[in-house]
Short mmCIF file of C-alpha atoms in Angstrom, two decimals:
data_model
loop_
_atom_site.label_atom_id
_atom_site.label_comp_id
_atom_site.label_asym_id
_atom_site.label_seq_id
_atom_site.Cartn_x
_atom_site.Cartn_y
_atom_site.Cartn_z
CA UNK A 1 -188.30 -46.23 -23.40
CA UNK A 2 -185.87 -49.08 -22.83
CA UNK A 3 -182.20 -49.53 -23.69
CA UNK A 4 -181.46 -51.43 -26.88
CA UNK A 5 -178.22 -52.66 -28.43
CA UNK A 6 -176.67 -49.19 -28.24
CA UNK A 7 -178.42 -46.88 -25.78
CA UNK A 8 -181.98 -45.63 -26.17
CA UNK A 9 -183.24 -44.70 -29.61
CA UNK A 10 -186.47 -43.55 -31.23
CA UNK A 11 -188.18 -40.83 -33.23
CA UNK A 12 -187.10 -37.47 -31.83
CA UNK A 13 -189.77 -35.33 -30.16
CA UNK A 14 -192.23 -38.22 -30.39
CA UNK A 15 -190.69 -41.29 -28.76
CA UNK A 16 -187.52 -39.61 -27.51
CA UNK A 17 -188.63 -36.34 -25.93
CA UNK A 18 -186.83 -33.55 -24.09
CA UNK A 19 -188.60 -34.46 -20.85
CA UNK A 20 -187.42 -38.06 -21.13
CA UNK A 21 -183.86 -36.88 -21.87
CA UNK A 22 -183.91 -34.72 -18.75
CA UNK A 23 -185.11 -37.63 -16.61
CA UNK A 24 -182.55 -39.97 -18.17
CA UNK A 25 -179.81 -37.47 -17.33
CA UNK A 26 -180.93 -37.44 -13.71
CA UNK A 27 -181.25 -41.23 -13.52
CA UNK A 28 -177.85 -41.79 -15.12
CA UNK A 29 -176.23 -39.34 -12.70
CA UNK A 30 -177.72 -41.15 -9.71
CA UNK A 31 -176.74 -44.64 -10.87
CA UNK A 32 -173.30 -43.92 -12.34
CA UNK A 33 -172.36 -41.61 -9.42
CA UNK A 34 -170.06 -39.48 -11.54
CA UNK A 35 -168.93 -36.05 -10.42
CA UNK A 36 -167.97 -35.01 -13.98
CA UNK A 37 -169.57 -35.78 -17.34
CA UNK A 38 -168.71 -35.07 -20.98
CA UNK A 39 -171.56 -34.78 -23.46
CA UNK A 40 -171.43 -34.56 -27.26
CA UNK A 41 -173.67 -35.34 -30.17
CA UNK A 42 -174.07 -35.57 -33.90
CA UNK A 43 -175.36 -33.07 -36.44
CA UNK A 44 -179.05 -33.92 -36.64
CA UNK A 45 -181.80 -31.34 -36.10
CA UNK A 46 -182.97 -32.61 -32.72
CA UNK A 47 -179.56 -33.06 -31.10
CA UNK A 48 -179.24 -29.57 -29.53
CA UNK A 49 -182.70 -29.88 -27.91
CA UNK A 50 -182.05 -33.32 -26.47
CA UNK A 51 -178.50 -32.44 -25.42
CA UNK A 52 -179.74 -29.38 -23.51
CA UNK A 53 -182.35 -31.46 -21.71
CA UNK A 54 -179.96 -34.29 -20.86
CA UNK A 55 -177.30 -31.87 -19.63
CA UNK A 56 -179.93 -30.16 -17.47
CA UNK A 57 -180.73 -33.52 -15.90
CA UNK A 58 -177.09 -34.17 -15.08
CA UNK A 59 -176.60 -30.68 -13.66
CA UNK A 60 -179.77 -31.00 -11.56
CA UNK A 61 -178.08 -33.89 -9.75
CA UNK A 62 -174.91 -31.90 -9.10
CA UNK A 63 -172.78 -33.26 -11.94
CA UNK A 64 -170.23 -30.92 -13.54
CA UNK A 65 -170.81 -31.10 -17.29
CA UNK A 66 -168.45 -30.36 -20.17
CA UNK A 67 -170.39 -29.86 -23.42
CA UNK A 68 -168.34 -30.93 -26.43
CA UNK A 69 -170.72 -29.87 -29.18
CA UNK A 70 -170.85 -31.83 -32.44
CA UNK A 71 -168.38 -34.61 -31.70
CA UNK A 72 -167.87 -38.21 -32.87
CA UNK A 73 -168.91 -40.90 -30.42
CA UNK A 74 -165.32 -42.21 -30.03
CA UNK A 75 -164.11 -38.68 -29.26
CA UNK A 76 -166.60 -38.49 -26.37
CA UNK A 77 -165.36 -41.88 -25.13
CA UNK A 78 -161.78 -40.64 -25.42
CA UNK A 79 -162.56 -37.53 -23.36
CA UNK A 80 -164.37 -39.59 -20.74
CA UNK A 81 -161.30 -41.81 -20.42
CA UNK A 82 -158.91 -38.84 -20.37
CA UNK A 83 -160.84 -36.94 -17.70
CA UNK A 84 -162.08 -39.87 -15.63
CA UNK A 85 -165.64 -38.78 -16.41
CA UNK A 86 -168.88 -40.42 -17.50
CA UNK A 87 -169.91 -39.74 -21.09
CA UNK A 88 -173.03 -39.34 -23.17
CA UNK A 89 -173.63 -39.02 -26.90
CA UNK A 90 -176.83 -37.67 -28.42
CA UNK A 91 -176.97 -39.65 -31.66
CA UNK A 92 -178.95 -42.28 -33.53
CA UNK A 93 -175.82 -43.37 -35.41
CA UNK A 94 -176.82 -44.64 -38.87
CA UNK A 95 -180.57 -43.94 -38.51
CA UNK A 96 -182.35 -41.21 -40.54
CA UNK A 97 -182.28 -37.64 -39.24
CA UNK A 98 -185.77 -37.80 -37.67
CA UNK A 99 -184.55 -40.43 -35.18
CA UNK A 100 -182.21 -39.75 -32.32
CA UNK A 101 -180.74 -41.57 -29.35
CA UNK A 102 -178.70 -41.29 -26.19
CA UNK A 103 -175.64 -43.50 -25.67
CA UNK A 104 -174.03 -43.65 -22.24
CA UNK A 105 -170.46 -44.35 -21.16
CA UNK A 106 -169.44 -45.29 -17.64
CA UNK A 107 -166.72 -43.35 -15.86
CA UNK A 108 -163.61 -43.98 -17.96
CA UNK A 109 -165.36 -44.18 -21.32
CA UNK A 110 -166.65 -47.76 -21.53
CA UNK A 111 -170.17 -48.71 -22.57
CA UNK A 112 -172.57 -49.87 -19.90
CA UNK A 113 -173.29 -53.56 -19.23
CA UNK A 114 -176.90 -54.75 -19.42
CA UNK A 115 -177.39 -54.92 -15.66
CA UNK A 116 -176.42 -51.27 -15.17
CA UNK A 117 -178.82 -50.21 -17.94
CA UNK A 118 -181.61 -52.10 -16.16
CA UNK A 119 -180.83 -50.22 -12.92
CA UNK A 120 -181.04 -46.89 -14.79
CA UNK A 121 -184.40 -47.93 -16.27
CA UNK A 122 -185.66 -48.70 -12.76
CA UNK A 123 -184.30 -45.40 -11.45
CA UNK A 124 -186.32 -43.53 -14.08
CA UNK A 125 -189.48 -44.70 -12.32
CA UNK A 126 -188.30 -43.57 -8.87
CA UNK A 127 -187.09 -39.99 -9.38
CA UNK A 128 -187.79 -37.57 -6.54
CA UNK A 129 -187.51 -33.79 -6.95
CA UNK A 130 -183.81 -32.78 -7.12
CA UNK A 131 -182.16 -31.07 -4.17
CA UNK A 132 -178.82 -29.44 -3.45
CA UNK A 133 -176.69 -27.25 -5.67
CA UNK A 134 -176.70 -27.87 -9.42
CA UNK A 135 -173.50 -28.76 -11.21
CA UNK A 136 -171.53 -26.34 -13.36
CA UNK A 137 -172.03 -26.56 -17.13
CA UNK A 138 -169.04 -25.68 -19.33
CA UNK A 139 -168.93 -24.96 -23.04
CA UNK A 140 -166.72 -26.73 -25.55
CA UNK A 141 -163.16 -27.05 -24.27
CA UNK A 142 -160.97 -27.81 -27.28
CA UNK A 143 -161.25 -31.58 -26.92
CA UNK A 144 -160.98 -32.09 -30.69
CA UNK A 145 -157.27 -31.22 -30.66
CA UNK A 146 -156.44 -33.85 -28.07
CA UNK A 147 -158.56 -36.41 -29.88
CA UNK A 148 -156.91 -35.77 -33.25
CA UNK A 149 -153.44 -36.04 -31.69
CA UNK A 150 -154.53 -39.33 -30.14
CA UNK A 151 -155.63 -40.61 -33.55
CA UNK A 152 -152.37 -39.66 -35.24
CA UNK A 153 -150.32 -41.46 -32.57
CA UNK A 154 -151.72 -44.77 -33.85
CA UNK A 155 -149.44 -44.39 -36.89
CA UNK A 156 -146.41 -44.57 -34.58
CA UNK A 157 -144.55 -41.87 -36.47
CA UNK A 158 -145.36 -43.19 -39.94
CA UNK A 159 -147.26 -41.16 -42.53
CA UNK A 160 -149.48 -41.75 -45.55
CA UNK A 161 -147.61 -39.57 -48.02
CA UNK A 162 -148.48 -40.43 -51.61
CA UNK A 163 -151.86 -41.99 -50.84
CA UNK A 164 -155.01 -40.53 -52.37
CA UNK A 165 -158.06 -41.04 -50.17
CA UNK A 166 -161.72 -40.10 -50.45
CA UNK A 167 -163.63 -39.69 -47.17
CA UNK A 168 -167.43 -39.60 -46.92
CA UNK A 169 -168.27 -37.88 -43.62
CA UNK A 170 -172.01 -38.76 -43.87
CA UNK A 171 -172.87 -35.12 -43.05
CA UNK A 172 -172.36 -36.23 -39.49
CA UNK A 173 -170.34 -35.72 -36.35
CA UNK A 174 -166.91 -35.97 -38.01
CA UNK A 175 -167.67 -33.50 -40.81
CA UNK A 176 -165.47 -30.82 -39.25
CA UNK A 177 -162.63 -33.24 -38.42
CA UNK A 178 -162.19 -35.54 -41.40
CA UNK A 179 -160.17 -33.23 -43.65
CA UNK A 180 -157.81 -32.22 -40.82
CA UNK A 181 -157.16 -35.77 -39.62
CA UNK A 182 -156.26 -37.24 -43.00
CA UNK A 183 -154.44 -34.18 -44.33
CA UNK A 184 -152.12 -34.26 -41.31
CA UNK A 185 -151.06 -37.80 -42.26
CA UNK A 186 -149.61 -36.50 -45.52
CA UNK A 187 -152.31 -38.11 -47.65
CA UNK A 188 -154.08 -36.33 -50.50
CA UNK A 189 -157.66 -36.10 -49.28
CA UNK A 190 -160.99 -35.50 -50.96
CA UNK A 191 -163.82 -35.10 -48.43
CA UNK A 192 -167.47 -35.41 -49.46
CA UNK A 193 -170.73 -35.01 -47.54
CA UNK A 194 -169.21 -32.77 -44.88
CA UNK A 195 -171.86 -30.01 -44.91
CA UNK A 196 -174.48 -31.03 -42.33
CA UNK A 197 -177.74 -29.06 -42.26
CA UNK A 198 -179.54 -30.98 -39.50
CA UNK A 199 -181.52 -33.15 -41.91
CA UNK A 200 -178.99 -34.61 -44.36
CA UNK A 201 -177.11 -36.87 -41.94
CA UNK A 202 -176.85 -40.41 -43.43
CA UNK A 203 -179.04 -39.24 -46.34
CA UNK A 204 -177.86 -41.26 -49.36
CA UNK A 205 -174.32 -41.06 -48.02
CA UNK A 206 -171.97 -42.49 -45.44
CA UNK A 207 -171.59 -46.10 -44.35
CA UNK A 208 -175.23 -46.94 -45.10
CA UNK A 209 -175.09 -45.85 -48.75
CA UNK A 210 -171.68 -45.95 -50.44
CA UNK A 211 -172.76 -45.55 -54.07
CA UNK A 212 -171.71 -41.89 -54.16
CA UNK A 213 -168.36 -42.68 -52.54
CA UNK A 214 -167.68 -45.48 -55.04
CA UNK A 215 -168.24 -43.10 -57.93
CA UNK A 216 -165.89 -40.46 -56.50
CA UNK A 217 -163.16 -43.01 -55.70
CA UNK A 218 -163.02 -44.23 -59.28
CA UNK A 219 -163.34 -40.72 -60.75
CA UNK A 220 -160.51 -39.43 -58.53
CA UNK A 221 -158.41 -42.55 -59.07
CA UNK A 222 -158.00 -42.86 -55.32
CA UNK A 223 -156.46 -45.88 -53.62
CA UNK A 224 -159.07 -46.08 -50.86
CA UNK A 225 -162.48 -44.66 -49.99
CA UNK A 226 -163.67 -44.34 -46.39
CA UNK A 227 -167.36 -44.05 -45.48
CA UNK A 228 -168.15 -43.04 -41.89
CA UNK A 229 -171.57 -43.25 -40.29
CA UNK A 230 -173.41 -40.38 -38.60
CA UNK A 231 -171.53 -40.51 -35.30
CA UNK A 232 -168.25 -41.78 -36.84
CA UNK A 233 -167.89 -44.86 -34.67
CA UNK A 234 -167.72 -47.18 -37.67
CA UNK A 235 -166.66 -47.29 -41.31
CA UNK A 236 -167.14 -49.13 -44.56
CA UNK A 237 -164.20 -49.00 -46.98
CA UNK A 238 -164.12 -48.94 -50.78
CA UNK A 239 -161.15 -50.23 -52.76
CA UNK A 240 -159.50 -48.61 -55.78
CA UNK A 241 -161.94 -50.38 -58.12
CA UNK A 242 -164.98 -49.04 -56.27
CA UNK A 243 -165.79 -52.38 -54.60
CA UNK A 244 -167.02 -52.45 -51.00
CA UNK A 245 -164.70 -53.69 -48.24
CA UNK A 246 -166.92 -54.30 -45.21
CA UNK A 247 -166.11 -54.71 -41.54
CA UNK A 248 -165.39 -58.43 -41.84
CA UNK A 249 -162.73 -57.78 -44.49
CA UNK A 250 -161.25 -54.87 -42.55
CA UNK A 251 -160.94 -57.00 -39.41
CA UNK A 252 -159.44 -59.89 -41.39
CA UNK A 253 -156.86 -57.58 -43.02
CA UNK A 254 -155.92 -56.00 -39.69
CA UNK A 255 -155.82 -59.34 -37.87
CA UNK A 256 -153.33 -60.73 -40.38
CA UNK A 257 -151.17 -57.60 -40.14
CA UNK A 258 -151.19 -57.49 -36.34
CA UNK A 259 -150.38 -61.20 -36.12
CA UNK A 260 -147.48 -60.85 -38.55
CA UNK A 261 -146.06 -58.12 -36.30
CA UNK A 262 -146.66 -60.06 -33.08
CA UNK A 263 -149.34 -57.62 -31.91
CA UNK A 264 -152.45 -59.84 -32.06
CA UNK A 265 -152.71 -61.01 -28.47
CA UNK A 266 -153.31 -64.75 -28.13
CA UNK A 267 -153.76 -64.85 -31.92
CA UNK A 268 -157.47 -64.23 -31.33
CA UNK A 269 -160.13 -61.90 -32.71
CA UNK A 270 -163.60 -61.18 -31.29
CA UNK A 271 -166.58 -60.89 -33.64
CA UNK A 272 -170.37 -61.12 -33.45
CA UNK A 273 -172.87 -63.69 -34.66
CA UNK A 274 -173.43 -61.56 -37.79
CA UNK A 275 -169.88 -62.09 -39.01
CA UNK A 276 -169.70 -63.95 -42.32
CA UNK A 277 -168.91 -67.65 -42.26
CA UNK A 278 -166.18 -66.93 -44.81
CA UNK A 279 -164.38 -64.87 -42.15
CA UNK A 280 -164.44 -67.77 -39.72
CA UNK A 281 -163.10 -70.18 -42.34
CA UNK A 282 -160.31 -67.75 -43.26
CA UNK A 283 -159.28 -67.28 -39.64
CA UNK A 284 -159.27 -71.03 -39.08
CA UNK A 285 -156.99 -71.49 -42.09
CA UNK A 286 -154.68 -68.74 -40.79
CA UNK A 287 -154.47 -70.24 -37.30
CA UNK A 288 -156.32 -67.33 -35.68
CA UNK A 289 -158.93 -68.18 -33.05
CA UNK A 290 -162.38 -66.56 -33.19
CA UNK A 291 -164.48 -65.62 -30.15
CA UNK A 292 -168.15 -64.92 -30.89
CA UNK A 293 -170.50 -62.51 -29.07
CA UNK A 294 -174.05 -61.22 -29.53
CA UNK A 295 -174.57 -58.29 -31.91
CA UNK A 296 -173.32 -54.98 -30.49
CA UNK A 297 -169.86 -53.50 -30.17
CA UNK A 298 -170.24 -53.27 -26.40
CA UNK A 299 -170.39 -57.09 -26.22
CA UNK A 300 -167.27 -57.25 -28.36
CA UNK A 301 -165.57 -54.82 -25.99
CA UNK A 302 -166.62 -56.85 -22.94
CA UNK A 303 -164.95 -59.94 -24.43
CA UNK A 304 -161.83 -57.96 -25.36
CA UNK A 305 -161.53 -56.60 -21.83
CA UNK A 306 -162.31 -59.88 -20.09
CA UNK A 307 -159.62 -61.84 -21.94
CA UNK A 308 -157.14 -59.10 -22.86
CA UNK A 309 -157.54 -59.52 -26.62
CA UNK A 310 -156.47 -56.68 -28.91
CA UNK A 311 -158.88 -56.72 -31.88
CA UNK A 312 -162.57 -57.22 -32.45
CA UNK A 313 -165.55 -55.82 -34.27
CA UNK A 314 -168.61 -56.21 -36.43
CA UNK A 315 -169.43 -56.71 -40.08
CA UNK A 316 -171.19 -53.32 -39.98
CA UNK A 317 -167.82 -51.62 -39.51
CA UNK A 318 -167.53 -51.17 -35.75
CA UNK A 319 -163.89 -52.15 -35.19
CA UNK A 320 -162.24 -51.94 -31.77
CA UNK A 321 -158.49 -51.80 -31.24
CA UNK A 322 -158.43 -52.17 -27.48
CA UNK A 323 -154.86 -50.85 -27.18
CA UNK A 324 -156.03 -47.49 -28.51
CA UNK A 325 -159.74 -47.06 -27.82
CA UNK A 326 -162.61 -48.04 -25.53
CA UNK A 327 -165.14 -48.20 -28.36
CA UNK A 328 -165.43 -48.51 -32.12
CA UNK A 329 -163.85 -45.58 -33.96
CA UNK A 330 -164.26 -45.05 -37.69
CA UNK A 331 -161.46 -42.50 -38.01
CA UNK A 332 -159.00 -44.61 -36.03
CA UNK A 333 -159.89 -47.74 -38.00
CA UNK A 334 -159.42 -45.83 -41.25
CA UNK A 335 -155.91 -44.76 -40.22
CA UNK A 336 -154.97 -48.31 -39.23
CA UNK A 337 -156.31 -49.72 -42.49
CA UNK A 338 -154.57 -47.08 -44.62
CA UNK A 339 -151.34 -47.74 -42.75
CA UNK A 340 -151.58 -51.45 -43.60
CA UNK A 341 -152.13 -50.61 -47.27
CA UNK A 342 -149.19 -48.18 -47.25
CA UNK A 343 -146.76 -50.56 -45.54
CA UNK A 344 -147.77 -53.56 -47.63
CA UNK A 345 -147.26 -51.79 -50.95
CA UNK A 346 -150.36 -53.62 -52.19
CA UNK A 347 -153.78 -52.49 -53.33
CA UNK A 348 -156.71 -52.72 -50.95
CA UNK A 349 -158.52 -55.01 -53.39
CA UNK A 350 -155.62 -57.48 -53.20
CA UNK A 351 -155.48 -57.35 -49.40
CA UNK A 352 -159.24 -57.89 -49.13
CA UNK A 353 -159.24 -60.78 -51.60
CA UNK A 354 -156.40 -62.55 -49.81
CA UNK A 355 -157.83 -61.93 -46.33
CA UNK A 356 -161.07 -63.88 -46.83
CA UNK A 357 -163.66 -65.12 -49.30
CA UNK A 358 -167.11 -63.89 -48.40
CA UNK A 359 -169.92 -66.41 -48.66
CA UNK A 360 -173.12 -65.13 -50.32
CA UNK A 361 -175.18 -63.48 -47.61
CA UNK A 362 -178.76 -62.22 -47.74
CA UNK A 363 -180.22 -59.98 -45.04
CA UNK A 364 -183.97 -59.31 -44.92
CA UNK A 365 -185.35 -56.67 -42.53
CA UNK A 366 -189.01 -57.11 -41.55
CA UNK A 367 -190.73 -54.10 -39.90
CA UNK A 368 -192.66 -54.95 -36.74
CA UNK A 369 -195.07 -52.97 -34.57
CA UNK A 370 -193.08 -53.79 -31.43
CA UNK A 371 -189.82 -55.55 -30.60
CA UNK A 372 -189.90 -59.36 -30.70
CA UNK A 373 -186.82 -60.43 -28.72
CA UNK A 374 -187.93 -64.10 -28.64
CA UNK A 375 -188.57 -64.42 -32.37
CA UNK A 376 -185.83 -67.03 -32.87
CA UNK A 377 -187.33 -69.25 -30.17
CA UNK A 378 -190.80 -68.85 -31.68
CA UNK A 379 -189.50 -70.07 -35.05
CA UNK A 380 -187.02 -72.63 -33.70
CA UNK A 381 -188.44 -75.55 -35.69
CA UNK A 382 -188.53 -73.64 -38.97
CA UNK A 383 -184.99 -72.34 -38.48
CA UNK A 384 -183.69 -75.82 -37.61
CA UNK A 385 -185.25 -77.30 -40.74
CA UNK A 386 -183.71 -74.61 -42.95
CA UNK A 387 -180.31 -75.06 -41.29
CA UNK A 388 -180.46 -78.80 -41.89
CA UNK A 389 -180.92 -78.10 -45.61
CA UNK A 390 -177.84 -75.87 -45.68
CA UNK A 391 -175.67 -78.14 -43.55
CA UNK A 392 -172.18 -76.98 -42.56
CA UNK A 393 -171.82 -74.83 -45.69
CA UNK A 394 -174.44 -72.31 -44.57
CA UNK A 395 -175.63 -70.34 -41.59
CA UNK A 396 -178.90 -68.77 -40.41
CA UNK A 397 -179.51 -66.01 -37.90
CA UNK A 398 -182.95 -64.64 -36.96
CA UNK A 399 -183.03 -61.88 -34.38
CA UNK A 400 -184.80 -58.73 -33.26
CA UNK A 401 -182.90 -55.53 -34.01
CA UNK A 402 -181.57 -53.80 -30.93
CA UNK A 403 -181.82 -50.32 -32.46
CA UNK A 404 -184.89 -50.32 -34.75
CA UNK A 405 -188.39 -51.93 -34.82
CA UNK A 406 -187.24 -54.72 -37.14
CA UNK A 407 -186.72 -58.46 -37.20
CA UNK A 408 -183.60 -59.36 -39.16
CA UNK A 409 -183.27 -62.63 -41.08
CA UNK A 410 -179.72 -63.38 -42.23
CA UNK A 411 -178.81 -66.40 -44.37
CA UNK A 412 -175.42 -67.47 -45.73
CA UNK A 413 -175.18 -70.26 -48.29
CA UNK A 414 -172.84 -71.60 -51.00
CA UNK A 415 -174.82 -69.75 -53.68
CA UNK A 416 -176.65 -66.43 -53.69
CA UNK A 417 -179.77 -68.14 -55.07
CA UNK A 418 -179.93 -70.60 -52.18
CA UNK A 419 -179.33 -67.86 -49.64
CA UNK A 420 -182.09 -65.71 -51.14
CA UNK A 421 -184.62 -68.53 -51.32
CA UNK A 422 -183.99 -69.58 -47.72
CA UNK A 423 -184.09 -66.01 -46.42
CA UNK A 424 -187.33 -65.22 -48.25
CA UNK A 425 -188.98 -68.37 -46.91
CA UNK A 426 -188.00 -67.55 -43.32
CA UNK A 427 -189.00 -63.92 -43.74
CA UNK A 428 -192.45 -65.03 -44.86
CA UNK A 429 -192.72 -67.16 -41.72
CA UNK A 430 -191.67 -64.19 -39.57
CA UNK A 431 -194.40 -62.05 -41.19
#
């Protein structure tokens, strides 16, 4: 297996096996040269098996391991930063329960650059039998308390008293934390999909399917709904009317708020190529510069770190506040967004509408037998012809998914009909 956009990922016990997890643990230990590691995972059926194997690989190379149990990805990153350790998360994020994955953090809690992942892949092919004493393996050490306190500090002493919020935990890694985090802010909280059984993670719930959340928000007359994904490193919001507020809108709202308070460094945000053209136009009108990266929150983070910017993220809901976190964090982003709503005295629907106007966007996912990383180059002429038809009022992106065996065709256009027609034509050419 090879690294994709966010670690390695595949069908558990078929593509991603316990023996591979053990070898990956050993290879990661050798390349990252950490003396201490923190390991957590989400709530899916295969996570305990793969976690045990990966931890065994680390310990075989003499690494001291702290097992965190079911823990959000950003909480693992937080612990890695706090302890000066490497980190690993057993999770396939938004994928169905039968998939799983392994995400790695370097010492200090940052995601690995491409070149380090390639070295680990090479190391997997050169493993000798282990030697020396194994590392100690510790059980869960109360990391959730420190993480929750860290989240609450982002409010800077403010609270959310009077707000009514619905949180969809996606039956995932934050199921045991969501109620505590939001209740401690003073908000009235209704939590749904917080009873994981190993198979129901992301199943018609969470950030990939917000229909249930929308219904509860309107029924409860809540101001905001928050949908996390399986490992809680991203969110999709729902306004008081039940309308979706995606990552682009969340970033636009937060960018405007941070800039107004003098906290948006260099008046710049970092986003990916998937970000809606409407976001770019809104930022241009507001005098906020936009830096663009490939898809993947780690590329966003690299740009944030390289230039010292304070905010970036993805349309899918990965949002990074570099002053507070080393990775996307759905719970943290939710608190920041709710704080903006509370301080503004306005409804989320109003904030979203004023932040940006989203151009019609159509995304078509085409299953493929194997990854096609050069698909855009193969269809360069067809893509160029379609882009010429759209002109400056539209945008096309054709790329191989970094996490699933799919080719994604994304088209933005002045009308939904034009976007759909163009996307369908390109999808047919991909097939």
